[in-house]
PDB file of C-alpha atoms in Angstrom:
ATOM      1  CA  MET A   1      96.756  74.834 237.452  1.00 51.00           C
ATOM      2  CA  ASP A   2      96.184  77.778 235.143  1.00 54.00           C
ATOM      3  CA  THR A   3      99.621  78.673 233.766  1.00 54.00           C
ATOM      4  CA  THR A   4      98.274  81.124 231.342  1.00 55.00           C
ATOM      5  CA  PRO A   5      99.952  84.734 232.544  1.00 51.00           C
ATOM      6  CA  THR A   6      97.352  87.605 233.516  1.00 55.00           C
ATOM      7  CA  PRO A   7      97.779  91.140 232.289  1.00 53.00           C
ATOM      8  CA  ASP A   8      98.910  91.996 236.017  1.00 55.00           C
ATOM      9  CA  LYS A   9     102.082  89.720 235.612  1.00 48.00           C
ATOM     10  CA  LYS A  10     104.634  90.505 233.847  1.00 49.00           C
ATOM     11  CA  THR A  11     105.829  86.786 233.660  1.00 50.00           C
ATOM     12  CA  PRO A  12     104.313  83.338 233.893  1.00 51.00           C
ATOM     13  CA  ARG A  13     106.868  83.182 236.550  1.00 57.00           C
ATOM     14  CA  GLN A  14     106.273  84.894 239.617  1.00 55.00           C
ATOM     15  CA  PRO A  15     107.654  84.392 243.333  1.00 58.00           C
ATOM     16  CA  VAL A  16     106.006  82.784 245.679  1.00 57.00           C
ATOM     17  CA  PRO A  17     104.653  85.000 248.888  1.00 59.00           C
ATOM     18  CA  VAL A  18     106.342  83.627 251.893  1.00 54.00           C
ATOM     19  CA  PRO A  19     105.421  84.409 255.351  1.00 51.00           C
ATOM     20  CA  THR A  20     108.204  86.282 257.486  1.00 51.00           C
ATOM     21  CA  ALA A  21     108.430  83.694 259.942  1.00 45.00           C
ATOM     22  CA  VAL A  22     109.636  81.057 257.284  1.00 44.00           C
ATOM     23  CA  ARG A  23     112.140  83.753 255.482  1.00 45.00           C
ATOM     24  CA  GLU A  24     113.662  84.334 259.117  1.00 46.00           C
ATOM     25  CA  SER A  25     113.905  80.569 260.041  1.00 46.00           C
ATOM     26  CA  ARG A  26     114.906  79.298 257.063  1.00 50.00           C
ATOM     27  CA  LYS A  27     118.184  82.111 256.242  1.00 55.00           C
ATOM     28  CA  GLY A  28     121.683  80.233 255.072  1.00 57.00           C
ATOM     29  CA  ILE A  29     122.930  78.648 252.531  1.00 51.00           C
ATOM     30  CA  MET A  30     121.216  75.152 252.691  1.00 54.00           C
ATOM     31  CA  ASP A  31     117.644  76.756 252.371  1.00 56.00           C
ATOM     32  CA  ARG A  32     115.157  74.831 250.345  1.00 51.00           C
ATOM     33  CA  SER A  33     112.583  76.598 251.059  1.00 53.00           C
ATOM     34  CA  ALA A  34     110.612  79.068 249.056  1.00 48.00           C
ATOM     35  CA  ALA A  35     112.181  81.568 250.188  1.00 53.00           C
ATOM     36  CA  ALA A  36     115.328  80.027 248.239  1.00 59.00           C
ATOM     37  CA  GLY A  37     113.789  81.134 245.237  1.00 70.00           C
ATOM     38  CA  ILE A  38     111.815  79.886 242.279  1.00 74.00           C
ATOM     39  CA  PRO A  39     112.664  76.411 241.112  1.00 70.00           C
ATOM     40  CA  ALA A  40     114.022  76.044 237.392  1.00 70.00           C
ATOM     41  CA  LEU A  41     112.393  74.068 234.846  1.00 69.00           C
ATOM     42  CA  PRO A  42     114.475  70.297 234.019  1.00 69.00           C
ATOM     43  CA  LEU A  43     117.006  70.897 231.455  1.00 74.00           C
ATOM     44  CA  LEU A  44     116.159  68.107 228.378  1.00 75.00           C
ATOM     45  CA  GLY A  45     113.426  67.562 230.666  1.00 74.00           C
ATOM     46  CA  ARG A  46     115.542  65.374 232.947  1.00 73.00           C
ATOM     47  CA  LEU A  47     118.447  67.197 234.372  1.00 70.00           C
ATOM     48  CA  PRO A  48     119.451  68.026 237.035  1.00 77.00           C
ATOM     49  CA  LEU A  49     119.095  63.937 237.893  1.00 76.00           C
ATOM     50  CA  SER A  50     118.321  65.084 241.357  1.00 75.00           C
ATOM     51  CA  ARG A  51     117.743  68.532 243.671  1.00 76.00           C
ATOM     52  CA  ARG A  52     120.501  67.725 246.775  1.00 78.00           C
ATOM     53  CA  ILE A  53     122.499  70.628 246.549  1.00 86.00           C
ATOM     54  CA  PRO A  54     120.779  74.032 247.625  1.00 86.00           C
ATOM     55  CA  GLN A  55     121.155  76.983 244.835  1.00 84.00           C
ATOM     56  CA  ASP A  56     123.347  78.942 247.570  1.00 86.00           C
ATOM     57  CA  LEU A  57     125.790  76.404 248.016  1.00 90.00           C
ATOM     58  CA  HIS A  58     126.548  75.812 244.038  1.00 89.00           C
ATOM     59  CA  SER A  59     126.409  79.741 243.742  1.00 91.00           C
ATOM     60  CA  LEU A  60     129.603  79.689 246.498  1.00 93.00           C
ATOM     61  CA  LEU A  61     131.044  76.258 243.983  1.00 94.00           C
ATOM     62  CA  ASP A  62     130.990  78.605 241.338  1.00 94.00           C
ATOM     63  CA  TYR A  63     133.072  81.468 242.398  1.00 96.00           C
ATOM     64  CA  GLN A  64     135.301  78.850 244.132  1.00 96.00           C
ATOM     65  CA  GLY A  65     135.704  77.078 240.393  1.00 96.00           C
ATOM     66  CA  ALA A  66     136.082  79.835 238.833  1.00 97.00           C
ATOM     67  CA  LEU A  67     138.896  81.622 241.375  1.00 97.00           C
ATOM     68  CA  THR A  68     140.516  78.116 241.356  1.00 97.00           C
ATOM     69  CA  VAL A  69     140.775  77.844 236.988  1.00 96.00           C
ATOM     70  CA  ALA A  70     142.243  81.624 237.005  1.00 96.00           C
ATOM     71  CA  GLY A  71     144.388  81.390 239.758  1.00 95.00           C
ATOM     72  CA  VAL A  72     146.188  77.897 238.857  1.00 95.00           C
ATOM     73  CA  GLY A  73     146.569  79.460 235.289  1.00 92.00           C
ATOM     74  CA  LEU A  74     148.261  82.790 236.945  1.00 93.00           C
ATOM     75  CA  LEU A  75     150.807  80.508 238.648  1.00 93.00           C
ATOM     76  CA  SER A  76     151.725  77.713 235.805  1.00 90.00           C
ATOM     77  CA  GLY A  77     154.447  79.622 234.511  1.00 86.00           C
ATOM     78  CA  SER A  78     152.959  78.311 230.818  1.00 90.00           C
ATOM     79  CA  LYS A  79     151.493  81.195 228.480  1.00 93.00           C
ATOM     80  CA  ALA A  80     148.492  79.167 227.280  1.00 94.00           C
ATOM     81  CA  ALA A  81     147.866  77.856 230.735  1.00 94.00           C
ATOM     82  CA  CYS A  82     147.821  81.420 231.725  1.00 94.00           C
ATOM     83  CA  THR A  83     145.681  82.475 228.975  1.00 95.00           C
ATOM     84  CA  ALA A  84     142.926  79.892 229.107  1.00 96.00           C
ATOM     85  CA  GLY A  85     142.988  79.560 232.717  1.00 96.00           C
ATOM     86  CA  LEU A  86     142.108  83.675 232.845  1.00 96.00           C
ATOM     87  CA  ALA A  87     139.724  83.281 230.352  1.00 97.00           C
ATOM     88  CA  PHE A  88     137.497  80.449 231.364  1.00 97.00           C
ATOM     89  CA  GLY A  89     138.400  82.054 235.288  1.00 97.00           C
ATOM     90  CA  PHE A  90     136.663  85.624 234.465  1.00 97.00           C
ATOM     91  CA  ALA A  91     133.659  83.967 232.092  1.00 97.00           C
ATOM     92  CA  GLY A  92     132.772  81.369 235.208  1.00 96.00           C
ATOM     93  CA  ALA A  93     132.977  84.586 237.355  1.00 97.00           C
ATOM     94  CA  GLY A  94     131.027  87.145 234.799  1.00 96.00           C
ATOM     95  CA  VAL A  95     128.479  84.229 234.418  1.00 96.00           C
ATOM     96  CA  ALA A  96     128.169  83.898 238.232  1.00 95.00           C
ATOM     97  CA  LEU A  97     127.912  87.545 238.975  1.00 96.00           C
ATOM     98  CA  LEU A  98     125.006  87.763 236.172  1.00 95.00           C
ATOM     99  CA  THR A  99     122.864  84.931 237.297  1.00 92.00           C
ATOM    100  CA  ASP A 100     119.054  85.552 238.727  1.00 87.00           C
ATOM    101  CA  TYR A 101     120.237  83.751 242.237  1.00 85.00           C
ATOM    102  CA  ARG A 102     120.612  85.189 245.344  1.00 85.00           C
ATOM    103  CA  LEU A 103     124.463  85.367 245.388  1.00 86.00           C
ATOM    104  CA  SER A 104     124.995  87.238 242.263  1.00 90.00           C
ATOM    105  CA  LEU A 105     125.587  91.191 241.420  1.00 91.00           C
ATOM    106  CA  LYS A 106     123.519  91.794 238.512  1.00 92.00           C
ATOM    107  CA  LYS A 107     120.380  89.256 237.538  1.00 90.00           C
ATOM    108  CA  LEU A 108     120.778  89.303 233.743  1.00 90.00           C
ATOM    109  CA  ILE A 109     120.849  85.501 232.577  1.00 91.00           C
ATOM    110  CA  PRO A 110     118.040  83.185 233.598  1.00 90.00           C
ATOM    111  CA  ILE A 111     118.571  80.217 236.187  1.00 86.00           C
ATOM    112  CA  GLU A 112     118.067  77.736 233.427  1.00 87.00           C
ATOM    113  CA  VAL A 113     120.803  79.395 231.030  1.00 91.00           C
ATOM    114  CA  HIS A 114     123.136  79.200 233.996  1.00 90.00           C
ATOM    115  CA  GLU A 115     122.518  75.957 234.084  1.00 90.00           C
ATOM    116  CA  VAL A 116     123.276  75.372 230.360  1.00 92.00           C
ATOM    117  CA  ILE A 117     126.610  77.169 230.725  1.00 95.00           C
ATOM    118  CA  ASP A 118     128.026  75.097 233.907  1.00 94.00           C
ATOM    119  CA  TYR A 119     127.882  72.026 231.823  1.00 95.00           C
ATOM    120  CA  VAL A 120     129.420  73.822 228.832  1.00 97.00           C
ATOM    121  CA  TRP A 121     132.234  76.039 230.842  1.00 97.00           C
ATOM    122  CA  SER A 122     133.021  72.464 232.478  1.00 97.00           C
ATOM    123  CA  ILE A 123     133.708  70.464 229.455  1.00 97.00           C
ATOM    124  CA  GLY A 124     135.457  73.677 227.881  1.00 97.00           C
ATOM    125  CA  VAL A 125     137.860  73.820 231.216  1.00 97.00           C
ATOM    126  CA  ILE A 126     138.507  69.772 230.993  1.00 97.00           C
ATOM    127  CA  ALA A 127     139.321  70.380 227.325  1.00 97.00           C
ATOM    128  CA  ALA A 128     141.524  73.439 227.365  1.00 95.00           C
ATOM    129  CA  PRO A 129     144.806  71.714 228.853  1.00 96.00           C
ATOM    130  CA  PHE A 130     144.239  69.370 225.687  1.00 96.00           C
ATOM    131  CA  VAL A 131     143.644  71.981 223.236  1.00 95.00           C
ATOM    132  CA  PHE A 132     145.720  74.529 223.805  1.00 94.00           C
ATOM    133  CA  GLY A 133     148.718  72.099 224.248  1.00 91.00           C
ATOM    134  CA  TYR A 134     149.589  72.605 227.767  1.00 93.00           C
ATOM    135  CA  SER A 135     148.606  69.097 229.150  1.00 91.00           C
ATOM    136  CA  ARG A 136     151.991  67.748 229.520  1.00 90.00           C
ATOM    137  CA  ARG A 137     153.947  70.784 230.585  1.00 90.00           C
ATOM    138  CA  SER A 138     151.722  71.767 233.102  1.00 90.00           C
ATOM    139  CA  ARG A 139     150.276  68.638 234.366  1.00 92.00           C
ATOM    140  CA  TRP A 140     149.194  70.114 237.888  1.00 93.00           C
ATOM    141  CA  VAL A 141     147.391  72.757 236.079  1.00 94.00           C
ATOM    142  CA  THR A 142     145.999  70.053 233.904  1.00 95.00           C
ATOM    143  CA  LEU A 143     144.771  68.173 236.890  1.00 95.00           C
ATOM    144  CA  MET A 144     143.694  70.787 238.583  1.00 96.00           C
ATOM    145  CA  HIS A 145     141.195  72.111 235.553  1.00 96.00           C
ATOM    146  CA  THR A 146     140.013  68.840 235.212  1.00 96.00           C
ATOM    147  CA  LEU A 147     138.833  68.545 238.503  1.00 97.00           C
ATOM    148  CA  VAL A 148     137.239  71.683 238.841  1.00 97.00           C
ATOM    149  CA  GLY A 149     135.478  71.003 235.336  1.00 96.00           C
ATOM    150  CA  ALA A 150     134.154  67.275 236.786  1.00 97.00           C
ATOM    151  CA  SER A 151     133.208  68.946 239.895  1.00 96.00           C
ATOM    152  CA  THR A 152     130.947  71.239 238.155  1.00 95.00           C
ATOM    153  CA  ILE A 153     129.464  68.554 236.322  1.00 95.00           C
ATOM    154  CA  ALA A 154     129.303  66.746 239.049  1.00 94.00           C
ATOM    155  CA  ALA A 155     127.522  69.523 240.946  1.00 93.00           C
ATOM    156  CA  SER A 156     125.181  70.689 238.046  1.00 92.00           C
ATOM    157  CA  LEU A 157     123.917  67.296 238.036  1.00 92.00           C
ATOM    158  CA  PHE A 158     122.421  67.604 241.950  1.00 89.00           C
ATOM    159  CA  THR A 159     122.029  71.344 242.488  1.00 89.00           C
ATOM    160  CA  ASP A 160     118.433  72.700 242.742  1.00 84.00           C
ATOM    161  CA  TYR A 161     118.485  75.480 240.536  1.00 82.00           C
ATOM    162  CA  ARG A 162     116.458  78.210 241.921  1.00 83.00           C
ATOM    163  CA  ALA A 163     115.676  81.875 240.264  1.00 80.00           C
ATOM    164  CA  GLN A 164     115.267  84.716 242.233  1.00 80.00           C
ATOM    165  CA  LEU A 165     113.481  87.295 239.977  1.00 81.00           C
ATOM    166  CA  GLY A 166     112.078  84.424 237.571  1.00 76.00           C
ATOM    167  CA  LEU A 167     113.966  86.057 234.604  1.00 76.00           C
ATOM    168  CA  GLN A 168     113.282  84.406 231.584  1.00 74.00           C
ATOM    169  CA  TRP A 169     114.702  84.658 227.634  1.00 68.00           C
ATOM    170  CA  GLY A 170     111.842  84.210 225.167  1.00 62.00           C
ATOM    171  CA  LYS A 171     108.288  85.155 225.469  1.00 54.00           C
ATOM    172  CA  GLY A 172     105.272  82.849 226.546  1.00 45.00           C
ATOM    173  CA  ARG A 173     107.353  80.075 227.840  1.00 46.00           C
ATOM    174  CA  LYS A 174     105.734  78.203 230.728  1.00 44.00           C
ATOM    175  CA  THR A 175     108.676  78.676 233.185  1.00 48.00           C
ATOM    176  CA  ASP A 176     107.371  77.567 236.260  1.00 49.00           C
ATOM    177  CA  LEU A 177     107.162  74.220 238.076  1.00 48.00           C
ATOM    178  CA  GLY A 178     103.875  75.927 239.736  1.00 51.00           C
ATOM    179  CA  PRO A 179     103.606  76.567 243.709  1.00 49.00           C
ATOM    180  CA  VAL A 180     106.279  75.554 245.721  1.00 47.00           C
ATOM    181  CA  GLY A 181     105.478  73.265 249.146  1.00 47.00           C
ATOM    182  CA  GLY A 182     101.807  72.375 247.816  1.00 41.00           C
TER     183      GLY A 182
END
């Protein structure tokens, strides 16, 4: 398999052409066909542990997690919890809206970078109640932030990360696993 870019390609990572019949028959959030996107390179050569959760379902979980973190922060009554919840909620939603996957508004962040952000964001959400001192005053906020952070880490370990455009940061990197399904 030749991975060197040719002059007619902008990046070595290109979408696989998918026949119309496949695209139409495999629509939806559970789609793992080539129409679902370009598989991401493994993070650190190992992550995700398994590719069981479709990218579109993970995308919905990103939005749900960001809204939950922001919502419980707003409802907490604690200024620190509100500030942390809104900051992490907007950051999570912003990353989801700007990632190179199907359910985003603008595709600016490569999918591999999104995966790293998922882990960092989750650890930050779990640590926030303890770092900002609202863990004892707002126990239910602490519980919700911890649950959202832990569930995001768990989902990230099993997500089939897929890009739509094949964005990459850095030139000349091999970023494609090769042909899908063959």
